[in-house]
XYZ file of C-alpha atoms in Angstrom:
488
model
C 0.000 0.000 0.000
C 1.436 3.299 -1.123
C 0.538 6.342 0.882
C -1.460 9.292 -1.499
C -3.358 12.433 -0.525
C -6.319 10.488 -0.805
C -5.371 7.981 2.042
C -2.893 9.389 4.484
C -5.552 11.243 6.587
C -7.678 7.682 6.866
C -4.330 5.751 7.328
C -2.871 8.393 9.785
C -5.891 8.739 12.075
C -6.334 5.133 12.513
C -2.351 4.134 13.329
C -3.055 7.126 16.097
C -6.598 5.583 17.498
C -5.083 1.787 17.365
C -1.898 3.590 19.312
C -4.101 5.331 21.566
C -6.604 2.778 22.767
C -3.333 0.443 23.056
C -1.014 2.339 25.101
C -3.834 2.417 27.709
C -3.901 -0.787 28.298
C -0.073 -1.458 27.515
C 1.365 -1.300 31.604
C -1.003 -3.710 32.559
C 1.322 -6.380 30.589
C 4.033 -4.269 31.744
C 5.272 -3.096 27.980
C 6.119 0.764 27.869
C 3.801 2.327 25.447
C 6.683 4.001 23.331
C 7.591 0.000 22.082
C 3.873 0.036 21.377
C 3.810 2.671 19.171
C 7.250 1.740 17.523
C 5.762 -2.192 17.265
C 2.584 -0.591 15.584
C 4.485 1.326 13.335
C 6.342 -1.758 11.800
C 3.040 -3.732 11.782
C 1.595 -1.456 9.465
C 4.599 -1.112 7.366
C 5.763 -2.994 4.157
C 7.102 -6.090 6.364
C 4.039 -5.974 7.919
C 0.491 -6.663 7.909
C -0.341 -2.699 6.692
C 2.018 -3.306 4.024
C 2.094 0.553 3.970
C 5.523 1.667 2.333
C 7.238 4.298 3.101
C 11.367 4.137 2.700
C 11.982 8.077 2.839
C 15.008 8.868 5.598
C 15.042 12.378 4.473
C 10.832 12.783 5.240
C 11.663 10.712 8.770
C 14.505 12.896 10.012
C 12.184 16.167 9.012
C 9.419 14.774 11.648
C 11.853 13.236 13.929
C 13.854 16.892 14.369
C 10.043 18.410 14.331
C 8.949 16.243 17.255
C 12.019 16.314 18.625
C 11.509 20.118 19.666
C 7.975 19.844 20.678
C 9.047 16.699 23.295
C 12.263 18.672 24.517
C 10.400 21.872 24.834
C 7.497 20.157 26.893
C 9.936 18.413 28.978
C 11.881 22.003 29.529
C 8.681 23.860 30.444
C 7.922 20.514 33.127
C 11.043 21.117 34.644
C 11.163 22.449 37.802
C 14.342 24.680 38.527
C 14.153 24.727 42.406
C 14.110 20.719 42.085
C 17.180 20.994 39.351
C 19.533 23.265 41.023
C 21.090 21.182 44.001
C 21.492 18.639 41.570
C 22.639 21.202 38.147
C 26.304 19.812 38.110
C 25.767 16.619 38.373
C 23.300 16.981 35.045
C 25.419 18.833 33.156
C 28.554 16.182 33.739
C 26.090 13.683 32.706
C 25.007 15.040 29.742
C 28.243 15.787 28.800
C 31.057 14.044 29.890
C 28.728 11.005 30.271
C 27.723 11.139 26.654
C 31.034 11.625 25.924
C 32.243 8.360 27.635
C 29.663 6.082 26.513
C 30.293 7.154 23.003
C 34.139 6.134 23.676
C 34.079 3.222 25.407
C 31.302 1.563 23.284
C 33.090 2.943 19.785
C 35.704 1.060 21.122
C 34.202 -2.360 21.762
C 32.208 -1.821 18.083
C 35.810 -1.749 16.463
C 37.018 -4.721 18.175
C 34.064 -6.885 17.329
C 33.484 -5.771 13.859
C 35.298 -5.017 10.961
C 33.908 -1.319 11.535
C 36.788 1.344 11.203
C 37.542 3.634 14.110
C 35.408 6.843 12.913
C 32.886 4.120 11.735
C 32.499 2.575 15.308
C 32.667 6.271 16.879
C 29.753 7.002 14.997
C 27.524 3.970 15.973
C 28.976 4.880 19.940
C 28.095 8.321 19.742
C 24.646 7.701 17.793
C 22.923 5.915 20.907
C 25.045 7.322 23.487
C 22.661 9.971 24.747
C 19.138 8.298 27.075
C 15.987 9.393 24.974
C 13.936 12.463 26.725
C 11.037 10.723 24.973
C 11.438 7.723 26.901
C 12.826 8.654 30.308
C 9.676 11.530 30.659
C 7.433 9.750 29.589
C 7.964 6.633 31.068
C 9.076 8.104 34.839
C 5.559 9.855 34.572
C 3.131 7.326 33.198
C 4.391 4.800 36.301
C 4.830 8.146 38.450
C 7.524 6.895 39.797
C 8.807 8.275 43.270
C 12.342 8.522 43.910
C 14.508 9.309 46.405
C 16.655 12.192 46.747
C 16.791 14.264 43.928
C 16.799 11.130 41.493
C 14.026 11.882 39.221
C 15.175 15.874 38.191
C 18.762 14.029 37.481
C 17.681 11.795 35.136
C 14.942 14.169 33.856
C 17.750 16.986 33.286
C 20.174 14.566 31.989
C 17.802 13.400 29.301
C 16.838 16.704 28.321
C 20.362 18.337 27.804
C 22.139 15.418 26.562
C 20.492 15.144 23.462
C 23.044 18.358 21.926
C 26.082 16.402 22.918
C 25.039 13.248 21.084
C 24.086 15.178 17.875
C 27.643 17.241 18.086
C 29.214 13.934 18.349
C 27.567 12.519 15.507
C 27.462 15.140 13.053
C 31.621 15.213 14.192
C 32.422 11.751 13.901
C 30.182 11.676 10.301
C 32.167 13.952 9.390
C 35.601 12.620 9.786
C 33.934 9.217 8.453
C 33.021 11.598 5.221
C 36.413 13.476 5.213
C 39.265 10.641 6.443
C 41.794 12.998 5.996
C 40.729 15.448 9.179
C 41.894 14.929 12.555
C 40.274 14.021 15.792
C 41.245 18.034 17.082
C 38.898 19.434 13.896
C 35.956 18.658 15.398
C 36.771 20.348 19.090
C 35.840 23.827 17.596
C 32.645 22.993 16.261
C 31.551 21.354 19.225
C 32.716 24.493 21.351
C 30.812 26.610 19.212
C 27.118 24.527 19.352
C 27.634 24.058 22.931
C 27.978 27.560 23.617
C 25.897 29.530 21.158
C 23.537 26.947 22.256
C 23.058 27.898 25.816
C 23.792 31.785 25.387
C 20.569 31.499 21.949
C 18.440 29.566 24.637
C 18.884 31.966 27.577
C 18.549 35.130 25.397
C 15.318 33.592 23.603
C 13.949 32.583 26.533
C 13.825 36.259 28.145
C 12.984 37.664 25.041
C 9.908 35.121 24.802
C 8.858 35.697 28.897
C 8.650 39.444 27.567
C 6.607 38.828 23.918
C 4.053 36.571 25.893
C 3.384 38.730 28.834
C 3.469 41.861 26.730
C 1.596 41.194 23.641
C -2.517 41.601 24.086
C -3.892 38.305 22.229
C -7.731 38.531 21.599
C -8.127 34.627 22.261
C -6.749 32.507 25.254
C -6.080 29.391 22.643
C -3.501 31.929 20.397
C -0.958 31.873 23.241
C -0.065 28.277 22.776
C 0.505 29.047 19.207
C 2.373 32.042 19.887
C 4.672 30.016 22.420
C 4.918 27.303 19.341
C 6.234 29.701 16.982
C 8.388 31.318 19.560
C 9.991 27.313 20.029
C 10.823 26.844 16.295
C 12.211 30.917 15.921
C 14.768 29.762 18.807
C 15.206 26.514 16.986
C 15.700 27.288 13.776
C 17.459 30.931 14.348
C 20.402 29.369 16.766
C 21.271 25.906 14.585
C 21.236 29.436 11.629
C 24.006 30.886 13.284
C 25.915 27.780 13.952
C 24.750 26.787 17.839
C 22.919 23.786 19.137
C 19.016 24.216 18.192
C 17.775 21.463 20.544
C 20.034 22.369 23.208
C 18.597 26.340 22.925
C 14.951 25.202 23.232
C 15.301 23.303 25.929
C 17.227 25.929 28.647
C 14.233 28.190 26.678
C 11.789 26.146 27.560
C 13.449 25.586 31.454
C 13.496 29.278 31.709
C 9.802 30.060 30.400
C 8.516 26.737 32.869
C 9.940 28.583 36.025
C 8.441 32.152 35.217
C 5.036 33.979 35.626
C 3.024 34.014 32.249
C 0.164 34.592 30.889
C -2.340 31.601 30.303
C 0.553 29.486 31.873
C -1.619 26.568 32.397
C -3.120 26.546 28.940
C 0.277 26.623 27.667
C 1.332 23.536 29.662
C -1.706 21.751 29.067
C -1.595 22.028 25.277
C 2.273 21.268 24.936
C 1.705 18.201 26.870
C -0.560 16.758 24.671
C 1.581 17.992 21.433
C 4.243 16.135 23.413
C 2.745 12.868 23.517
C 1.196 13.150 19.878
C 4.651 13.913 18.742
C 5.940 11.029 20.240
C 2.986 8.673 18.800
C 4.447 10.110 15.365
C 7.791 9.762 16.010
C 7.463 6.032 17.119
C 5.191 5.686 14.323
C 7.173 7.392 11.716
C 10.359 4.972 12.721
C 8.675 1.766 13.161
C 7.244 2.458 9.509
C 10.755 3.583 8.170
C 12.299 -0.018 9.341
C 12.098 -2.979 7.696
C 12.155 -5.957 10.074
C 13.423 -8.419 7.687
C 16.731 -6.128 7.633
C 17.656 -6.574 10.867
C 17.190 -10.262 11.401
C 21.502 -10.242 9.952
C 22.587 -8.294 12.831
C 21.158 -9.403 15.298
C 23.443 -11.557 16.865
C 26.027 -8.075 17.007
C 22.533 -6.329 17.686
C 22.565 -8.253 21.067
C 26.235 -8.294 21.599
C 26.601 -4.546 21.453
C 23.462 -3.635 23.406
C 24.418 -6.078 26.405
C 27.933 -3.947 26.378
C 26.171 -0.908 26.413
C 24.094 -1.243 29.231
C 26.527 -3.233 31.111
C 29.338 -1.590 30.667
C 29.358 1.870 28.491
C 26.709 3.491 30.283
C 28.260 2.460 33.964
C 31.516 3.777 33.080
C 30.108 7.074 31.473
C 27.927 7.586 34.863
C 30.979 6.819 37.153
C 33.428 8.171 35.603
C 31.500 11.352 34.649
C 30.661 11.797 38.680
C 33.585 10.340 39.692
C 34.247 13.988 41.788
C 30.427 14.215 43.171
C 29.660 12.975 46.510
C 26.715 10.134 45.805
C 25.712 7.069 47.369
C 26.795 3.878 45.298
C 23.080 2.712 44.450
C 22.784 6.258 43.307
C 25.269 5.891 40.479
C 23.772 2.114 39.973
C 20.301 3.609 39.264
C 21.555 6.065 37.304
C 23.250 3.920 35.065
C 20.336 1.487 34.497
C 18.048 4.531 33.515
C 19.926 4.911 30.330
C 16.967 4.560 28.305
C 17.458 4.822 24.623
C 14.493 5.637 22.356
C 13.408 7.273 19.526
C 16.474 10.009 19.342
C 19.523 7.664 18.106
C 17.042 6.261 15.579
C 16.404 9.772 14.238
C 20.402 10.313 14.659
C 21.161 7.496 12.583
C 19.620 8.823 9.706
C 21.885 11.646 9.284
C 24.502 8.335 7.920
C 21.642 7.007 5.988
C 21.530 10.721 4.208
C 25.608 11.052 4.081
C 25.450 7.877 1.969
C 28.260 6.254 4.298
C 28.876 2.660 3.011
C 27.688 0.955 6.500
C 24.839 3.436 7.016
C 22.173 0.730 6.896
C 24.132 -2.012 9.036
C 24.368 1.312 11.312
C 20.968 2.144 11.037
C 19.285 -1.505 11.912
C 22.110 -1.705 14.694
C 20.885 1.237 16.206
C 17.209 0.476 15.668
C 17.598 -3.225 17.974
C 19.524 -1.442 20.331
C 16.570 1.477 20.915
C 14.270 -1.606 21.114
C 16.806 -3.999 23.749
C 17.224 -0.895 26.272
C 12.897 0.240 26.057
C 12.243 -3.521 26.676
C 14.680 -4.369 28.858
C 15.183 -1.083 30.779
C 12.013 0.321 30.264
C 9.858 -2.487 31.803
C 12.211 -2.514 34.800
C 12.666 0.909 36.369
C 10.456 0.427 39.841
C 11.481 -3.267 40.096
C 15.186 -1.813 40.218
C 14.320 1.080 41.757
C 12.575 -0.902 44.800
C 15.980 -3.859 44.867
C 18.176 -0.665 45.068
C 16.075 0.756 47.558
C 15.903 4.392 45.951
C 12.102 4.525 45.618
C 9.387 5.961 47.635
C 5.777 5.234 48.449
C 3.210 7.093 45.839
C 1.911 8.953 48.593
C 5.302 10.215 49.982
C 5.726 12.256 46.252
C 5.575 15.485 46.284
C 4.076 17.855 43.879
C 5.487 20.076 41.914
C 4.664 23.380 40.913
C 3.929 21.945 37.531
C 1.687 19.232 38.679
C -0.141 21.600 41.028
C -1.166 23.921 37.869
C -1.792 21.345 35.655
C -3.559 18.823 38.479
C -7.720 19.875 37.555
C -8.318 19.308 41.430
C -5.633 19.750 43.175
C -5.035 18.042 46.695
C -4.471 21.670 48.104
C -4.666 23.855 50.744
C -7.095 26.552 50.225
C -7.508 29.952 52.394
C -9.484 33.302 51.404
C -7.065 36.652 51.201
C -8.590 40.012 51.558
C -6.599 42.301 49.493
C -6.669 45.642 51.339
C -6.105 49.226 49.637
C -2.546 49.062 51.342
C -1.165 45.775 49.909
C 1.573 45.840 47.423
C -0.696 43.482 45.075
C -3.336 46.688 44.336
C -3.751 47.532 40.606
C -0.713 44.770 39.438
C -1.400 42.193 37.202
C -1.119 38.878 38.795
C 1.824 38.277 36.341
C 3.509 40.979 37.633
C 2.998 39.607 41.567
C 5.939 36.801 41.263
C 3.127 34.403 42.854
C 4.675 31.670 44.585
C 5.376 28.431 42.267
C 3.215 25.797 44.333
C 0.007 28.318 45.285
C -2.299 29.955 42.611
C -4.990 31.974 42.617
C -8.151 29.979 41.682
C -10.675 32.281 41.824
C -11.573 36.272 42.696
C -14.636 37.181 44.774
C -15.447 40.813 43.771
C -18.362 42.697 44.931
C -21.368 40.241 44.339
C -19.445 38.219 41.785
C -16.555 35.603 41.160
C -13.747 36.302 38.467
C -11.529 33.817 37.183
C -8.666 34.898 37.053
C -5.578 34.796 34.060
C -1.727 36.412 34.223
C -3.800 39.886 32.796
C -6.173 40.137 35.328
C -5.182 43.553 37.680
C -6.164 42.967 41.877
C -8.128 45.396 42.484
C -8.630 46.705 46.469
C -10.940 45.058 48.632
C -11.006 42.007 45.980
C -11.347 37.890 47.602
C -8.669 35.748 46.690
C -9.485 32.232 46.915
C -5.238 30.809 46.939
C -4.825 27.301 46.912
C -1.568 25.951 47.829
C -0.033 22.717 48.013
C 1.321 22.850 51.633
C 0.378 25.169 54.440
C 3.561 26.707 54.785
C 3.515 28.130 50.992
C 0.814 30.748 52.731
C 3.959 32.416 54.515
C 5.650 33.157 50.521
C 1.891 34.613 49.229
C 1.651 36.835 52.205
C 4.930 38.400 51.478
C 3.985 38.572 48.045
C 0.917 40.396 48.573
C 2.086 42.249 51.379
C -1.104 41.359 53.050
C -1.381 39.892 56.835
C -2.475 36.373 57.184
C-alpha cells in the first residue's frame, strides 16, 4: 500500500486511534507504550500486515527533528528549577562528559568486534550514546515513579540536555567518516561553538519570549499556545542558523519560560503536553514504519552483543566516571546507570549516515534500531522493580508535587484559604503576572463585589477584591503573604 493524498488522513488517524486505545492498556502487561507505538508502526509497514511503504530517511529525520523540539520543549517547560539546582552539576557532567564516555568506550568495543573502522564505530557509539527524553519523561511519569533524593530531576535533566552532545558527536564523527583525511582536534571547535551559542541562543530567547508573551494583548486565550509554538521553532531554527545547538537552545528556553510567571501558563502547559505525547505517537510511528524488520534479522546476533555492552558496561563507566568527583551514594550511580533509556532520538540520529550515503549506514541504522528496542524492553519495563531492589524509591503517597503538577492537576489536593486584598497591599492595581506568585500556590478564583472572576496572568487585583489561593502545603501561605504584602 502506497501512501497518497487520498489515504494518508484515513491511514494516519487510525495508526493514532489503534496507538491510543493500546497504550492504555499497555502497563497492565508491563510493555512501555513508546515499544507500542514503535511495534505498531512496523506492523503497518511494508514487512508488515499494513504493508504501507514508506522508505523516505530524508521525510523521517524532518518529523523526527520536528517532534524532537515539541518533546524537549514540553519536557523544559515541566522542569522544575528549584528541584534541578542542588542537583545542576551533576546533570550537566552527565550530559556531557557522560555522553562523551559512553560514546568512547562503546566505539571502542564496536571496532574490536566488527570489521567497523575507528570513525565508523565512533559514529555507531556516539549515535545511541545519549538516554531518549522521549522515553525517560514519559515513562518516569506514566508509572509516576517516586524517587529518592533528587533522582528523578537528574535523570529528567540529563535526558533533556544530553540530546546536543550526542548530535555534536555525531554530526563530528560523520564527518571525519566523510572526510578521512581530518583529525580528531577538527571537530573540538565545532563542538565548542554549538555548545555555547547553544546555551547563550536559549537563555537570550527565553527572556525575550517571557517578555513577547506577557506583553503582547492576544484577543483569544487558545492563540498563546501558538504564539509560544512559533516562539519554540524561531529559537530553533534561528540558533542551529548561526551555527549553535538548536535542541540544546529550546530546551534551557523552555526551562526558563517553565519557572516564570506568564500569561495563560496553564493553557500553555496543558496544550504542549498533549503535542508532546502526539509527537511522540508520530515519532514512534514514523520509525517503526521507516524499518524494515526483515533487515535486521543479519545483525542481530552483534545487535545483542553490542546492546548487552552498552548497558553493562558503556553506560556504567560514562555515569561513574562522569561523577567520579560528586559525593553520591553507590546505588545512586547504579540507578543512574540502568536509567539509560534509549528511544526514539539515536534512531532519528542514525539517519543523518543514511543521508551522508556512508557505506555501512544501513548495518548502522538496523544496529541502532535493535539497540533502541533492547534498552525500552529491557530497561524500560524494569525501572520500579530496580528502583525498589536498590532501595531508591518511595511510596506514591510520599511524592511530592510540583509546581507543575499543582497547575496542571484539575483538582488539586491543596490547601485553600481566602485573602482580603486591602487598599494598602503591594498586590493593588498589578497584574497577577507581575505579583511573582509563589510556584506551588495559585490563585483559583476572585470574589469581587457580588461576583466571582476567574482569574488569568492579565487580570489587575483590584482593592478590597477575595482571593481564593490554593496551595499545596500550608507553609507556601507564609511566601503569598509576602507577596501580597497582606497579613495572614
Amino acid at each position: 500500500m502506497n501512501l497518497t493524498i487520498e489515504n494518508i488522513l484515513l491511514v494516519g488517524s487510525l495508526l493514532l486511534l489503534i496507538s491510543i486505545f493500546a497504550g492504555k492498556t499497555s502497563y497492565k502487561f508491563g510493555v512501555p507504550t513508546l515499544l507500542l507505538f514503535l511495534a505498531i508502526g512496523m506492523l503497518a509497514g511494508s514487512d508488515g500486515i499494513g504493508g504501507i511503504r514508506f522508505d523516505d530517511p530524508k521525510l523521517a529525520q524532518f518529523i523526527g527533528i520536528v517532534s524532537l523540539n515539541f518533546i524537549l520543549f514540553s519536557g523544559g517547560l515541566d522542569t522544575n528549577w528549584s528541584s534541578v539546582k542542588p542537583i545542576l552539576w551533576e546533570g550537566i557532567a552527565l550530559s556531557t562528559l557522560g555522553v562523551l564516555f559512553t560514546a568512547i568506550s562503546l566505539g571502542t568495543f564496536v571496532w574490536y568486534v566488527t570489521d567497523f573502522t575507528i570513525y565508523e564505530s565512533l559514529l555507531l557509539g556516539s549515535i545511541v550514546s545519549s538516554t531518549d527524553a522521549a522515553a525517560v519523561f514519559s515513562i518516569l511519569r506514566s508509572k509516576s515513579l517516586a524517587l529518592k533524593t533528587n533522582l528523578r530531576p537528574t535523570l529528567e535533566l540529563e535526558s533533556g540536555s544530553n540530546d546536543p552532545m550526542a548530535y555534536v558527536l555525531t554530526i563530528a564523527f560523520l564527518t571525519l567518516v566523510i572526510h578521512q583525511d581530518q583529525s580528531f582536534v577538527s571537530i573540538i571547535p565545532l563542538f565548542l561553538q554549538q555548545m555555547i551559542l547553544g546555551g547563550v541562543a536559549g537563555f537570550g530567547f527565553g527572556v525575550i519570549s517571557k517578555y513577547i508573551i506577557n506583553k503582547i494583548k492576544l484577543d483569544f486565550e487558545g492563540l498563546y499556545p501558538v504564539l509560544v509554538i512559533a516562539l519554540m521553532f524561531t529559537t530553533f531554527s534561528a540558533t542551529d542558523f548561526v551555527g549553535g545547538n538548536g535542541f540544546l537552545a529550546i530546551y534551557i528556553c523552555a526551562v526558563y519560560l517553565g519557572n516564570q510567571n506568564l500569561i495563560h501558563k496553564k493553557t500553555i502547559l496543558k496544550m504542549f503536553d498533549g503535542l508532546a505525547w502526539l509527537m511522540q505517537i508520530v515519532l514512534f510511528l514514523t520509525l517503526g514504519l521507516l524499518v524494515f524488520p526483515s533487515q535486521i534479522v543479519p545483525y542481530l546476533g552483534i545487535g545483542v552483543l553490542i546492546s548487552v555492552f552498552l548497558i553493562m558496561v558503556a553506560r556504567p563507566i560514562g555515569v561513574f566516571l562522569s561523577l567520579i568527583f560528586f559525593k553520591m551514594k553507590m546505588r545512586r550511580r547504579f540507578y543512574i546507570s540502568w536509567v539509560g533509556l534509549r528511544g526514539a532520538v539515536p534512531i532519528v540520529f542514525a539517519t543523518y549516515p543514511l543521508l551522508a550515503g556512508i557505506d555501512k549506514a544501513n548495518m548502522i541504522f538496523n544496529i541502532v534500531f535493535f539497540i533502541s528496542v533492547t534498552s525500552i524492553l529491557i530497561q524500560g519495563t524494569t525501572l520500579a522493580v530496580v528502583a525498589k531492589w536498590l532501595n531508591v524509591g518511595l511510596p506514591e503517597k510520599a511524592k511530592e508535587l510540583t509546581a507543575t503538577d499543582l497547575l496542571l492537576a484539575e483538582n488539586p489536593k491543596a490547601e485553600m484559604k481566602e485573602l482580603l486584598i486591602t487598599s494598602d497591599c503591594f498586590a493593588v492595581d498589578k497584574k497577577i503576572v507581575e505579583l511573582g506568585f509563589p510556584k506551588n500556590a495559585i490563585i483559583a478564583m476572585i470574589k469581587r463585589d457580588e461576583s466571582y472572576i476567574i482569574p488569568n496572568g492579565l487580570t489587575k487585583i483590584e482593592s478590597q477584591d477575595s482571593l481564593i489561593v490554593l496551595a499545596d502545603r500550608p507553609e507556601i501561605f507564609d511566601e503569598v503573604y509576602k507577596t501580597l504584602k497582606t497579613k495572614s
